[in-house]
Coordinates of C-alpha atoms in Angstrom, one line a residue:
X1 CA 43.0 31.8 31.2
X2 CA 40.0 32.8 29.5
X3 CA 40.1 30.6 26.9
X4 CA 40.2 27.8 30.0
X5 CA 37.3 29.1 31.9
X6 CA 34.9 29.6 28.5
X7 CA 36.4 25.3 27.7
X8 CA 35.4 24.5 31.6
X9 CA 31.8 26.4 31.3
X10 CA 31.3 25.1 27.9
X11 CA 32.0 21.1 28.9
X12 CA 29.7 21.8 32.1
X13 CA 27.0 23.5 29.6
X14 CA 27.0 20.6 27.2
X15 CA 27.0 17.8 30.4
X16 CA 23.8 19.1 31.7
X17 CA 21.4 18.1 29.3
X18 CA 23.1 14.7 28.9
X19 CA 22.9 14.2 32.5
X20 CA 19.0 15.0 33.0
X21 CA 18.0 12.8 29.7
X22 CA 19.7 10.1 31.8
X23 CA 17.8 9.8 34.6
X24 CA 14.4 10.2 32.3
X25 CA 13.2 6.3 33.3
X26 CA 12.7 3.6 30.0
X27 CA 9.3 3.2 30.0
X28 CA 7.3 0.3 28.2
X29 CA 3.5 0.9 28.0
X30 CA 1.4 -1.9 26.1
X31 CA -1.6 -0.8 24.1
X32 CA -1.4 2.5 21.7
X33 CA -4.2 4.4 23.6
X34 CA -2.2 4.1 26.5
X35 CA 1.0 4.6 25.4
X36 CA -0.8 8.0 23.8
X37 CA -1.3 9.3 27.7
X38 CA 2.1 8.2 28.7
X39 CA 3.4 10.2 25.8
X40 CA 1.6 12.9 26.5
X41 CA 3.1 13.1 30.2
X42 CA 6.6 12.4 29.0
X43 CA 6.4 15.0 26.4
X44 CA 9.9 17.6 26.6
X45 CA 11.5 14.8 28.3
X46 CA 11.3 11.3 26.8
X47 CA 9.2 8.9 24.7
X48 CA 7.3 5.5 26.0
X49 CA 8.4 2.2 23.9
X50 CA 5.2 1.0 22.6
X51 CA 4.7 -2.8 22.9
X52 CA 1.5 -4.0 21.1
X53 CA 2.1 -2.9 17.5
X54 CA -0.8 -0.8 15.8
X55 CA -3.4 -2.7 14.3
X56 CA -2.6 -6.1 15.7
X57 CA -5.0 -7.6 18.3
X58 CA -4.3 -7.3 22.1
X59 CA -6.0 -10.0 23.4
X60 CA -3.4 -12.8 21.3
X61 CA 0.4 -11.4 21.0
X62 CA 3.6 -12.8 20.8
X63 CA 6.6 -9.8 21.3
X64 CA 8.9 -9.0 18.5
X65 CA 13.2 -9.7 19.9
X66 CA 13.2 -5.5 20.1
X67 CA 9.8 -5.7 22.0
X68 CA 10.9 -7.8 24.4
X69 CA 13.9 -5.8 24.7
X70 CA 12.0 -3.0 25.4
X71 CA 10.3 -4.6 28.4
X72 CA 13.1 -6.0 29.4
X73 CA 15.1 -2.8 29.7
X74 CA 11.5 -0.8 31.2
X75 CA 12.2 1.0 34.5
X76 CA 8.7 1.2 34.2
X77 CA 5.5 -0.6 32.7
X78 CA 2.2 0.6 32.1
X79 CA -0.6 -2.2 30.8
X80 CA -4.1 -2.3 31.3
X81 CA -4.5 -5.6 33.0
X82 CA -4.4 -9.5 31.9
X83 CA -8.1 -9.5 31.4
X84 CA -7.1 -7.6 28.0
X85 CA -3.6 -9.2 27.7
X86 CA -3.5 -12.6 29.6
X87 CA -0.3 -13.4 27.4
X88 CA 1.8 -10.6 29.2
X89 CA 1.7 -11.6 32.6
X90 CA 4.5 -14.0 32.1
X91 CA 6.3 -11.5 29.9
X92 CA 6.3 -9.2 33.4
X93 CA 7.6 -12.2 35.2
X94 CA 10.3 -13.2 33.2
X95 CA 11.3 -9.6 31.5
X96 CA 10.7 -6.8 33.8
X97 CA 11.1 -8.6 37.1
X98 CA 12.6 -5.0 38.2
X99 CA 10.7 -2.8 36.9
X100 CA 7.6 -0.7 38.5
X101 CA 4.6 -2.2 36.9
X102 CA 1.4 -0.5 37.2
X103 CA -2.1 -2.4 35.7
X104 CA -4.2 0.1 35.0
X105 CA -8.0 -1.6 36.0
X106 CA -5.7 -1.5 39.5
X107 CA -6.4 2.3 39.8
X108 CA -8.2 3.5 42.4
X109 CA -11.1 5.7 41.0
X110 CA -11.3 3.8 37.5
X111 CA -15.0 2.9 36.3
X112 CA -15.3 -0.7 35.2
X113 CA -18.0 -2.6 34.2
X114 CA -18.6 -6.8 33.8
X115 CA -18.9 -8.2 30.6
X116 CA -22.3 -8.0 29.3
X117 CA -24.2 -11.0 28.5
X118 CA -24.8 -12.1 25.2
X119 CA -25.3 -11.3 21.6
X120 CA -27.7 -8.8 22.0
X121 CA -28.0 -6.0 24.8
X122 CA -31.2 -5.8 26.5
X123 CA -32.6 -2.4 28.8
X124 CA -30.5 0.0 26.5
X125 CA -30.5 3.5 28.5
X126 CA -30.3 6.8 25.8
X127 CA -29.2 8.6 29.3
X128 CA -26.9 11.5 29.2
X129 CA -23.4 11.6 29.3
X130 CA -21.5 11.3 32.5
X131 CA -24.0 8.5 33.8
X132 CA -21.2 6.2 34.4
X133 CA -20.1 8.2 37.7
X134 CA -22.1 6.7 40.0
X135 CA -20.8 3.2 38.5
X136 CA -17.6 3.4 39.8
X137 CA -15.8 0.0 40.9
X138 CA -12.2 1.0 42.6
X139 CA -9.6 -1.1 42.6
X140 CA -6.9 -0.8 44.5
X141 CA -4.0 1.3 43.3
X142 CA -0.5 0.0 43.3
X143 CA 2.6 1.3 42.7
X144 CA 4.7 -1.7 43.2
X145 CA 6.2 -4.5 41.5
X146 CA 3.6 -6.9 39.9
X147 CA 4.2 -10.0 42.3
X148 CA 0.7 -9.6 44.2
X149 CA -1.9 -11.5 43.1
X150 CA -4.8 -9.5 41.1
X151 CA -7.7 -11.0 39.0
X152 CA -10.6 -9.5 37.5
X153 CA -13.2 -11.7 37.2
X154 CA -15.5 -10.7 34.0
X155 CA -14.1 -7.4 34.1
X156 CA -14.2 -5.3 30.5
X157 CA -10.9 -4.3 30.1
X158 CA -11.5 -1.7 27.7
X159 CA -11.7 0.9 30.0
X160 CA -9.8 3.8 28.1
X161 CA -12.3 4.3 26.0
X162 CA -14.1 6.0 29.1
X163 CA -12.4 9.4 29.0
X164 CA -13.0 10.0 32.6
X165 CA -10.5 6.9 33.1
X166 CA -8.3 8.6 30.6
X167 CA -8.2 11.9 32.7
X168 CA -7.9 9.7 36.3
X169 CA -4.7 7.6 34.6
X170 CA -3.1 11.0 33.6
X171 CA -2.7 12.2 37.0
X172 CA -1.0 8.3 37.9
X173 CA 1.4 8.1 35.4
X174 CA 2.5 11.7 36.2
X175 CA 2.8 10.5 39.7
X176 CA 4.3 7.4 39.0
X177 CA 7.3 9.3 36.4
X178 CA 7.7 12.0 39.0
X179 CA 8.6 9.0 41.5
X180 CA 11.1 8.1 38.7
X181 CA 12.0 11.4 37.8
X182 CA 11.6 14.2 40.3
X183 CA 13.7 16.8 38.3
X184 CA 10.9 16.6 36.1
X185 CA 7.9 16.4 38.4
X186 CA 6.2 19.8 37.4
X187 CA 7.1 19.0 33.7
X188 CA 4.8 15.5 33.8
X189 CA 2.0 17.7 36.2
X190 CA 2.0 20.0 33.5
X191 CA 1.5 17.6 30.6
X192 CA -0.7 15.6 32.6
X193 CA -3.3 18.8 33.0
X194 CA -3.3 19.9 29.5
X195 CA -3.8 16.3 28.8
X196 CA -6.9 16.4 30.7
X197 CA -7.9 19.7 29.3
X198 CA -7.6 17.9 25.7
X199 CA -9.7 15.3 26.9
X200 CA -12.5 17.8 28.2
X201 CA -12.0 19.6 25.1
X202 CA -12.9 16.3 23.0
X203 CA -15.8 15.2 25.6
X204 CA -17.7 18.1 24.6
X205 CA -17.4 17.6 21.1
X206 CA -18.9 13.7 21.1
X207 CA -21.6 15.0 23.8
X208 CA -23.2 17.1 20.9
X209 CA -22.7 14.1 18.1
X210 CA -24.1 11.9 20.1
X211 CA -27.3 14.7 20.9
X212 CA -27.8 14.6 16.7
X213 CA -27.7 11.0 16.6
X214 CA -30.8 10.2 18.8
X215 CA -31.5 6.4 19.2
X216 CA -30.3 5.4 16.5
X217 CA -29.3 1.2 16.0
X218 CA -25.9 -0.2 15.5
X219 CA -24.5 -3.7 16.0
X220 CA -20.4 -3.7 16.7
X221 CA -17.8 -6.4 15.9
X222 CA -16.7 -7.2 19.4
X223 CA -18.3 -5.8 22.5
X224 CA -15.7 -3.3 23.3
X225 CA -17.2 0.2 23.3
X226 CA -19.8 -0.1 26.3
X227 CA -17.5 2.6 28.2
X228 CA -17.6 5.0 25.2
X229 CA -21.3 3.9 25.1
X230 CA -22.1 5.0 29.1
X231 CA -19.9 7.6 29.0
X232 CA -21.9 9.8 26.2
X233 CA -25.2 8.0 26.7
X234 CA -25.9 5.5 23.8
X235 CA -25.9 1.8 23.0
X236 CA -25.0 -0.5 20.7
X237 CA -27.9 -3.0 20.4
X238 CA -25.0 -6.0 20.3
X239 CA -21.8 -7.5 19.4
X240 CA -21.0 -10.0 17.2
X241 CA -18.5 -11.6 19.0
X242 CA -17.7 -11.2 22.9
X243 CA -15.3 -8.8 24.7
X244 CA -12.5 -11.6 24.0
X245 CA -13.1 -11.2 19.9
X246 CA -13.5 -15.1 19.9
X247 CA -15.5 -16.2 16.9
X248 CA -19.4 -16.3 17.7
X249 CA -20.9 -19.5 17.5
X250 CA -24.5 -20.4 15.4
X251 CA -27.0 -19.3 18.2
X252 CA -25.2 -15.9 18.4
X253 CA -24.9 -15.3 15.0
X254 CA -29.0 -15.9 14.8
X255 CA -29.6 -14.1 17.5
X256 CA -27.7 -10.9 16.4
X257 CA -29.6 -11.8 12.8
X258 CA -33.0 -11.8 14.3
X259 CA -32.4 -8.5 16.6
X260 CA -31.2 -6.8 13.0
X261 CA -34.8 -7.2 11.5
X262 CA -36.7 -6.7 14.5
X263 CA -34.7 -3.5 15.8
X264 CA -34.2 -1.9 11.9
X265 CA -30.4 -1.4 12.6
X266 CA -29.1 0.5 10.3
X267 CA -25.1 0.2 10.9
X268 CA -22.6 -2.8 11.6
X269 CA -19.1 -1.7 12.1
X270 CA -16.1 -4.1 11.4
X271 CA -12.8 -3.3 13.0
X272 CA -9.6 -3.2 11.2
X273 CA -7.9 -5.8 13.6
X274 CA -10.5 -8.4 12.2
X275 CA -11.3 -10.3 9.1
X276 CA -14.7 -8.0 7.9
X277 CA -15.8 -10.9 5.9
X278 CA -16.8 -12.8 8.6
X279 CA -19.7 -9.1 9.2
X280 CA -20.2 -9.4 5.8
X281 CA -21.4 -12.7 5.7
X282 CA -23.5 -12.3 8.8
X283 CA -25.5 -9.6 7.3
X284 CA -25.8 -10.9 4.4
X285 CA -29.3 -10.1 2.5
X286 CA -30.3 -7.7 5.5
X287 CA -29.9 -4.7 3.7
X288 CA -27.5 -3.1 6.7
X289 CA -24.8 -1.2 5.9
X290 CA -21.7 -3.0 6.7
X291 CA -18.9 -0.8 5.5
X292 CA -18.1 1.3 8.7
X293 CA -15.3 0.6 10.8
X294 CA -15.0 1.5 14.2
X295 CA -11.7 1.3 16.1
X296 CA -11.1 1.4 19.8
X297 CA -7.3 1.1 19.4
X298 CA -6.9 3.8 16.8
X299 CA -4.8 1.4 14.5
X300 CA -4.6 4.1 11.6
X301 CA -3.7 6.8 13.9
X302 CA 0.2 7.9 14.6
X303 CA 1.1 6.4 18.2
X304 CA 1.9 9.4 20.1
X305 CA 0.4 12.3 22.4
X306 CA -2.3 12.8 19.7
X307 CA -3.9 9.4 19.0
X308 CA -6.0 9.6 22.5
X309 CA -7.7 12.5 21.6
X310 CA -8.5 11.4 17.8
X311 CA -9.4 8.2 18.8
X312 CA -12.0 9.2 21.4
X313 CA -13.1 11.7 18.3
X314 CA -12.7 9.2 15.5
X315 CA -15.2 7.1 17.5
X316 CA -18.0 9.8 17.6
X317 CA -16.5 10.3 13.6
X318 CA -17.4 7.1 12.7
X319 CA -21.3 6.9 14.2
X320 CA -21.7 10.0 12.2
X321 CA -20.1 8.7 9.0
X322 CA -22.3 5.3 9.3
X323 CA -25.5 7.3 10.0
X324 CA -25.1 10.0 7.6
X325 CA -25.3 12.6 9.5
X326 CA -23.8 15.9 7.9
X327 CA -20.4 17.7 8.7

């Protein structure tokens, strides 16, 4: 008999766990920065499939068989929005036509700003960190299946390199999993909130690199940092190419030229989803130093909880590196 009951209350024991890792929801989350938060809010109970592979390009991507698979077997999708990946709209259609999908330039409370207009960035504002609050543009936050009709017309999509974006989307993908998952509700609060106090944590940090660097001039590869840029109150003086990473054209490649000389930039950063030849051969003969690399996508970094936090600090990392500022 005692041997029966131990059997019964061992078989019961062993079922529980198998039971509550069932209902944890398959999630699919596009981009690694993003897929970082998601991790972080799953952590202790499951792990996001990540569907952009580091160090390949967003804005043009075709999905690998177990990719697709992926999104095809998502409960639920996180992405920031077709104005980053136009390609995946159809992918949502035709793969995840069940899922919950949730575009993240859709939440309510998410700063966004326009593209900016071309090569060369006029009216740059050295203001102080945090001025991007009162430029808030909110969308409105939906929970549902991606059938309704949503455009962002010249909308920067790169809005997770804001951190005060970062900390709003924590709280919605808790939300969203607890919907999924309500034995784990207070787990996913709880990641969520030490999430946010990582991001905090990290703010601070780039708020005093960015008080050593003064006004410094840099020029990036693609005009994709202008939410890092309000956030902690600098500005790059331009982009080579556009928001889209399409290949600038003559004019733009003078014009960035001519704003070199006349500004005495001292820093170009390539990015490692791009040729750098093509900075190389820009600045060619200006004397700028064209061997920084800045990455809003953290394509060297381990996909995971961590890669958020060491992106937003591998940004402030590289400014410091390229300037030569010590420590």
């Amino acid at each position: 008999m005692r041997k029966t009951q131990w059997f019964t209350r061992a078989l019961v024991a062993l079922s529980l766990p198998l039971s509550a890792e069932a209902e944890v929801p398959k999630v699919a989350v596009d981009i690694t920065p993003l897929h970082s938060l998601v991790a972080q809010v799953m952590a202790g109970a499951g792990e996001p499939n990540l569907l952009v592979r580091p160090g390949a390009s967003p804005h043009g991507y075709s999905l690998s068989p177990s990719e697709a698979e992926a999104l095809q077997e998502a409960d639920l999708v996180f992405w920031i929005g077709d104005d980053l990946t136009p390609w995946m709209e159809k992918s949502l259609e035709n793969l995840a036509s069940n899922a919950q999908v949730i575009e993240m330039l859709d939440i309510s409370g998410t700063t966004t700003y326009p593209f900016r207009e071309g090569a060369t960035f006029e009216g740059h504002d050295h203001g102080h960190a945090g001025e991007a609050d009162g430029k808030e543009n909110h969308h409105k936050e939906d929970h549902h299946n991606h059938g309704h009709d949503h455009h962002h017309e010249g909308v920067d999509p790169h809005a997770w390199l804001d951190p005060a974006n970062a900390r709003r989307w924590l709280d919605v993908i808790a939300k969203a999993l607890s919907e999924e998952d309500p034995q784990n509700a207070a787990l996913y609060a709880g990641n969520a909130n030490e999430g946010k106090r990582i991001i905090d944590d990290i703010s601070l940090r780039v708020e005093a690199t960015v008080d050593e660097m003064g006004d410094r001039e840099f020029i990036v590869f693609h005009d994709a940092y202008q939410y890092f840029e309000k956030r902690f109150g600098i500005a790059a003086a331009g982009a080579i190419s556009i928001g889209d990473a399409s290949d600038p054209g003559p004019a733009r490649i003078r014009e960035i030229r001519e704003r070199v000389a006349e500004l005495n930039v001292q820093c170009v950063f390539t990015e490692p989803q791009y040729n750098p030849d093509m900075v190389r051969t820009v600045f060619e003969g200006t004397g700028v130093n064209t061997s920084a690399v800045m990455d809003p996508l953290g394509a060297d970094l381990t996909p995971g909880p961590t890669l958020y936090p060491e992106l937003i600090r591998g940004l402030a990392g590289s400014l410091r590196s390229c300037f030569g500022l010590e420590g």
